[in-house]
Every structure is written in structure tokens, then in C-alpha cells.
mmCIF file of C-alpha atoms and ligand atoms in Angstrom:
data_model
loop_
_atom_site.group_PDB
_atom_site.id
_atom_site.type_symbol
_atom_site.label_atom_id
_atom_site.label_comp_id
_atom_site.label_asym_id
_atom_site.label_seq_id
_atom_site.Cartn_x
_atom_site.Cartn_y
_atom_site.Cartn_z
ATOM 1 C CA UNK A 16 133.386 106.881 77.331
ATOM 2 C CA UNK A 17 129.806 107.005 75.918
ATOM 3 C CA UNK A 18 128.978 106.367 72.962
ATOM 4 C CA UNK A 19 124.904 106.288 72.425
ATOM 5 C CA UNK A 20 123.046 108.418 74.881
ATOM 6 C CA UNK A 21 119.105 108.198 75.634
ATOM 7 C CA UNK A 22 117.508 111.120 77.279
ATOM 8 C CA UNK A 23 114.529 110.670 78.488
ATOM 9 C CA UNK A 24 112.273 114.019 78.739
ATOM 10 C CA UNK A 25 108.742 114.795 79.930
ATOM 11 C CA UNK A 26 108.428 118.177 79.497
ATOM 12 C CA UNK A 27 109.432 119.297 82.986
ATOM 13 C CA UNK A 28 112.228 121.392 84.068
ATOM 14 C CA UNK A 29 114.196 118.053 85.928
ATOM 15 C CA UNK A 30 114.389 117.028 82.121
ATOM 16 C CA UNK A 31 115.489 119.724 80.531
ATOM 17 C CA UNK A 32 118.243 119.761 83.346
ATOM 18 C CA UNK A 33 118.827 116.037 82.213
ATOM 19 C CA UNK A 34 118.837 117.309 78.586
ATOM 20 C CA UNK A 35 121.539 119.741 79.275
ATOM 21 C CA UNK A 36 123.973 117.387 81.198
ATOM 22 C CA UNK A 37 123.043 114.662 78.038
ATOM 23 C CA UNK A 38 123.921 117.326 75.591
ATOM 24 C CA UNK A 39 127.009 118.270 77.811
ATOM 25 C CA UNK A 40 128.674 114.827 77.628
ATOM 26 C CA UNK A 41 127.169 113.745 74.430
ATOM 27 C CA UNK A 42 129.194 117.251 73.559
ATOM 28 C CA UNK A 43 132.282 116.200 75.296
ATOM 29 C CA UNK A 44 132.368 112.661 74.471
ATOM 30 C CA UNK A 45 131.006 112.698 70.847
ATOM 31 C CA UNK A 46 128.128 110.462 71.693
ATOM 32 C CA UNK A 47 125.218 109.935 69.402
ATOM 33 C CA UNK A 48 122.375 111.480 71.092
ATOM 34 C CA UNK A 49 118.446 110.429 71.481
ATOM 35 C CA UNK A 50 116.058 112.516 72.845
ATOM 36 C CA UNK A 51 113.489 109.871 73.801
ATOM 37 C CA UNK A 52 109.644 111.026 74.955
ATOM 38 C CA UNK A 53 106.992 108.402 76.070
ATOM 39 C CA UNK A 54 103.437 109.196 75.676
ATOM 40 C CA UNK A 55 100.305 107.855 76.482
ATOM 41 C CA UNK A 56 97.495 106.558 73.698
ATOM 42 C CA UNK A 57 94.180 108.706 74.712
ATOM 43 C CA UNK A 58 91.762 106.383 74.525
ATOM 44 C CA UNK A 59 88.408 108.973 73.679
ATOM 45 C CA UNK A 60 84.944 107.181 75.125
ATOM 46 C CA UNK A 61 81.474 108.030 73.239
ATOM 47 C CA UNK A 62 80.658 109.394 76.529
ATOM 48 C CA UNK A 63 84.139 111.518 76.965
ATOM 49 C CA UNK A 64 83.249 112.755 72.990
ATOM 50 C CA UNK A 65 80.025 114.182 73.926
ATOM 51 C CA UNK A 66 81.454 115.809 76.997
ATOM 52 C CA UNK A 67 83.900 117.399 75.129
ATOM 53 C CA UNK A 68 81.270 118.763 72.570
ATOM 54 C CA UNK A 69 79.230 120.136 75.048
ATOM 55 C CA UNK A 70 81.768 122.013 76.225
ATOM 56 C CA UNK A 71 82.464 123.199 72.514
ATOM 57 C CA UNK A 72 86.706 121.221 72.996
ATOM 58 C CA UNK A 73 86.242 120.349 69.686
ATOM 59 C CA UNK A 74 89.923 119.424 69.253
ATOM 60 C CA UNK A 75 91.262 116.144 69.127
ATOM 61 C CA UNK A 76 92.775 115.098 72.521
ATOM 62 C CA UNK A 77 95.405 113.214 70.882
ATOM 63 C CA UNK A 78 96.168 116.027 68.469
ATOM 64 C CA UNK A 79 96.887 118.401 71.794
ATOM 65 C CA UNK A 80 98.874 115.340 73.038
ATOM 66 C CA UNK A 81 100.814 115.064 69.825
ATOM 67 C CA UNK A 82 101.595 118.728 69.744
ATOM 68 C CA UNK A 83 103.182 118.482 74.007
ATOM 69 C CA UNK A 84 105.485 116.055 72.741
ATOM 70 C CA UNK A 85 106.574 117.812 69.825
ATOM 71 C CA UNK A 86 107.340 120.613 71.889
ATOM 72 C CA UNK A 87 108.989 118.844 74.943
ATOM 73 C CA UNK A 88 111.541 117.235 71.899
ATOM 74 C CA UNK A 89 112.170 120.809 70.048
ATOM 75 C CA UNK A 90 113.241 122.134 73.640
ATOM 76 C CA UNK A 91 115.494 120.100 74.499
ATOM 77 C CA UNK A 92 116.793 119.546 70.806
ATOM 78 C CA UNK A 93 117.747 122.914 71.302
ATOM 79 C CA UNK A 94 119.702 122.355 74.302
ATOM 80 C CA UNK A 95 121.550 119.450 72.410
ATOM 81 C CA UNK A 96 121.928 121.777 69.553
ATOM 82 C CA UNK A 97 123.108 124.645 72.032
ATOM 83 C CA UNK A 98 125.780 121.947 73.213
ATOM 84 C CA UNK A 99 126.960 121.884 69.422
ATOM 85 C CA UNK A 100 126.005 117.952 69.551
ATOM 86 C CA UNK A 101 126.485 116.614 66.043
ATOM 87 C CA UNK A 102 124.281 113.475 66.083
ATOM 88 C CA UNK A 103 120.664 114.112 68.072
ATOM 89 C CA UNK A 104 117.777 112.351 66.952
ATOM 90 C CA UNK A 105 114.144 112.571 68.294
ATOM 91 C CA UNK A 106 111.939 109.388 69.024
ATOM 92 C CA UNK A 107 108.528 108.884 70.630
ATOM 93 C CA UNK A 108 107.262 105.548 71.917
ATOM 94 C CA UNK A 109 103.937 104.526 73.605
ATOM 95 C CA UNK A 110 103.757 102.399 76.726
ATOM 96 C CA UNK A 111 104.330 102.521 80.654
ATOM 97 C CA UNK A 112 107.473 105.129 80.831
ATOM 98 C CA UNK A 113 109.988 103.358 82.804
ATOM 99 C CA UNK A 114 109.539 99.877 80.600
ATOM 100 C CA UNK A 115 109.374 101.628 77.719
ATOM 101 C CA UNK A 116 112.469 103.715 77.951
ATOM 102 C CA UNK A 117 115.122 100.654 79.568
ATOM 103 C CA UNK A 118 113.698 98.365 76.775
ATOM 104 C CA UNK A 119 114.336 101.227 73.923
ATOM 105 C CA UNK A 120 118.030 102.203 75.213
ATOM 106 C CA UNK A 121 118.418 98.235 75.179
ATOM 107 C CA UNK A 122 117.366 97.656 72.059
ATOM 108 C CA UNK A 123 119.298 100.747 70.349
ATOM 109 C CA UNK A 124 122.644 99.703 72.188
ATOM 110 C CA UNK A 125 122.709 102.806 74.689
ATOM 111 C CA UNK A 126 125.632 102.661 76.931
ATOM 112 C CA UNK A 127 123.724 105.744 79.405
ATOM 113 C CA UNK A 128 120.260 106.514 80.314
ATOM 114 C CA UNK A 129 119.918 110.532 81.740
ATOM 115 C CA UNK A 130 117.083 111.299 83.488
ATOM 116 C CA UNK A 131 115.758 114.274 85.802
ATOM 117 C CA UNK A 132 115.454 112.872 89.284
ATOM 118 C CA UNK A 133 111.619 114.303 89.243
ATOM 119 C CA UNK A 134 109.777 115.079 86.581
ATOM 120 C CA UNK A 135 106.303 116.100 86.195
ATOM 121 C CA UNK A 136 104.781 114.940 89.461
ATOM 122 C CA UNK A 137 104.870 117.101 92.942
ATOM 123 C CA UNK A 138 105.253 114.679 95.440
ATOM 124 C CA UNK A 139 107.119 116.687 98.241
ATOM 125 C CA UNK A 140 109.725 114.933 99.805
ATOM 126 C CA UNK A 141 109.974 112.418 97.392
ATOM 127 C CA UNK A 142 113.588 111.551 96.293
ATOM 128 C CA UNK A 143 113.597 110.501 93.432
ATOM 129 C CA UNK A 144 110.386 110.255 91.292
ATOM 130 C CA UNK A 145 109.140 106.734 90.151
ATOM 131 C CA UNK A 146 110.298 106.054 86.353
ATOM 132 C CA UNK A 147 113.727 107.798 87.483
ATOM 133 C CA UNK A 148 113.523 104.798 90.744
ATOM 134 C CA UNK A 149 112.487 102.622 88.157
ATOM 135 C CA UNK A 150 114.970 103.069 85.275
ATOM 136 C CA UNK A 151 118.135 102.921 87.721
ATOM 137 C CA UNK A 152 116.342 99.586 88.866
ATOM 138 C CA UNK A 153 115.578 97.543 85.495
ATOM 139 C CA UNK A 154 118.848 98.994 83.498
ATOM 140 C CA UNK A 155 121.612 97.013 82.866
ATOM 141 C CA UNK A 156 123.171 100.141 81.448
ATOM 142 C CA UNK A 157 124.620 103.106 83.266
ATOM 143 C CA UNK A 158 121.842 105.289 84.517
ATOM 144 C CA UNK A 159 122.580 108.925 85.162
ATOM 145 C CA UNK A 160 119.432 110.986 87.466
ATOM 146 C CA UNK A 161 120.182 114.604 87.301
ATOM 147 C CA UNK A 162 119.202 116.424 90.842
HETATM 148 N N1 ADP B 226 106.758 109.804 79.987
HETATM 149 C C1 ADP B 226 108.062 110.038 80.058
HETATM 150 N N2 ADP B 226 108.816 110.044 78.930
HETATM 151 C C2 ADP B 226 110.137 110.282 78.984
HETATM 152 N N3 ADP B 226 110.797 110.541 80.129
HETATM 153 C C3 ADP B 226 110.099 110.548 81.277
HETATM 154 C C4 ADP B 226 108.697 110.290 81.306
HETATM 155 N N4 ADP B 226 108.290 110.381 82.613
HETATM 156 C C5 ADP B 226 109.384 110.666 83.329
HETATM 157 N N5 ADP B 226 110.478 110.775 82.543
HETATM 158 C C6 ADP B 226 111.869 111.058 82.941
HETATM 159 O O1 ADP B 226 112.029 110.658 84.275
HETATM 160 C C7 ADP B 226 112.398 111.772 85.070
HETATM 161 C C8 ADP B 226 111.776 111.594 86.453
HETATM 162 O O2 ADP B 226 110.373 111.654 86.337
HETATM 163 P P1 ADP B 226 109.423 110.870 87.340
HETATM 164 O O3 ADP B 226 110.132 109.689 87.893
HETATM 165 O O4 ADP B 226 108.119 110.663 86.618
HETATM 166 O O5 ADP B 226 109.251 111.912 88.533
HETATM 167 P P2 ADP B 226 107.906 112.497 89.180
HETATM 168 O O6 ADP B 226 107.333 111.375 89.967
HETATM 169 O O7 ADP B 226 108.401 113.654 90.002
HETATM 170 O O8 ADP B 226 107.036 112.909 88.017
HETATM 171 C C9 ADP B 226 111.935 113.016 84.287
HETATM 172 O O9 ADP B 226 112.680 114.177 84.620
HETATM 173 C C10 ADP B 226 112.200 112.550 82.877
HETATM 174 O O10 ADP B 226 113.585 112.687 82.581
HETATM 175 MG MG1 MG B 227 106.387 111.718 86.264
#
């Protein structure tokens, strides 16, 4: 039924949840599977700079950045390889997160977008959280929010 899968994860546990079910029907269908993370571009000010060597943070904030989403993608890689899913590829892209992952899936012929329902953000009550409200809105393609 699928064929290309994106999986969007943030590094919360609503994603890795996603990441499972992804895996699960990537597994069962034989889908090619991306993990897809979207970051943001830190933008370090003279005055932010100075800050941070006051404070002795002498790493680079994008480094630290970099390193997140390397881990986010390894954990849920392993879920995908844990689901014995043959084809699972990693990608990271820059821009607003809910643009930026119905315009990739779009443009790499996905037939499914999974999601976590929430992610990273604790707004109690909430629903659904607002890239997951956003995907289902702007995808043409099937969009699957895991609760
Ligand atoms: N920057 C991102 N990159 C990739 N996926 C994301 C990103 N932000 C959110 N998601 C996906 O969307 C889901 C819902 O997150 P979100 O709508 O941001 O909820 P919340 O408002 O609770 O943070 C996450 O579980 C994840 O699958
Ligand atoms: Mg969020």
C-alpha cells in the first residue's frame, strides 16, 4: 500500500512512537523509509558570543545543535532497524517544520507522512500539536498522527 514513507522526528517520545508505527508498516509493506529531522540555523550575535564566553560555553551552539539531531535520527534508525526495515535513510533540512517536511515528502514522491500527534512542546490540553495540525492541513498525501 505504501511505498515511500517520511517520518518526521523531533526528538520527543510522540516521535519515536511515530518512528515505530513508520518502521512497523514500512516493515509490513516493504516501503522505503526516511527518517526526516528539521532543524533550525542558530544564528550566533556578537553580543550572544560574548555572553557565551563569559560564561566560559565555549562550544559552538550549532555544533550542540548538530549533535541533537544526529542523535534524534540514530534513535529512531534503530527502531526502523529493530523493525528489520531494509531501505531507511536519514535526511535533515532547515526551515519552518511543517513547510519544510510536506514540501520534502512532495518532492521525494512520499505516498505517507507519520507524525507524533505532540512533540516537543507541553501545551496541556492541546490535541494535536501545531506542525502535526499543520502537516495533515497542507498534505496532499496521506498523513498518519500517532496518539
Ligand atoms: N522540527 C521537526 N522536525 C521533524 N519533525 C517534527 C519537528 N517538529 C515536530 N515534528 C513532528 O511533529 C510531531 C508533532 O509535534 P508538534 O506539532 O510540534 O507538537 P508540540 O506542539 O506538542 O511540540 C512530532 O512528534 C514530530 O513527529
Ligand atoms: Mg513541537
Amino acid at each position: 500500500m505504501f511505498e515511500n514513507i517520511v517520518c518526521a522526528v523531533d526528538g520527543s517520545d510522540h516521535a519515536l512512537k511515530a518512528a515505530e508505527v513508520a518502521s512497523a508498516l514500512a516493515s509490513k509493506f516493504g516501503s522505503r523509509l526516511t527518517l526526516l529531522t528539521v532543524t533550525k540555523e542558530i544564528k550566533v550575535t556578537p553580543e550572544i558570543r560574548r555572553y557565551l564566553e563569559l560564561e566560559h560555553l565555549t562550544g559552538e551552539p550549532q555544533y550542540v545543535l548538530d549533535d541533537m539531531t544526529k542523535r534524534i535520527l540514530e534513535a529512531a534508525t534503530r527502531a526502523a532497524r529493530d523493525a528489520g526495515v531494509s531501505s531507511v535513510k536519514t535526511e535533515v533540512r532547515t526551515g519552518p517544520p511543517a513547510r519544510t517536511i510536506v514540501d520534502f515528502a512532495r518532492r521525494n514522491g512520499a505516498d505517507a507522512i507519520v507524525l507524533g500527534s505532540r512533540g516537543l512542546g507541553d501545551l496541556e490540553g492541546a490535541l494535536l500539536g501545531s506542525v502535526s495540525h499543520k502537516v495533515a492541513n497542507l498534505a496532499a498525501m496521506t498523513v498518519i498522527a500517532v496518539k
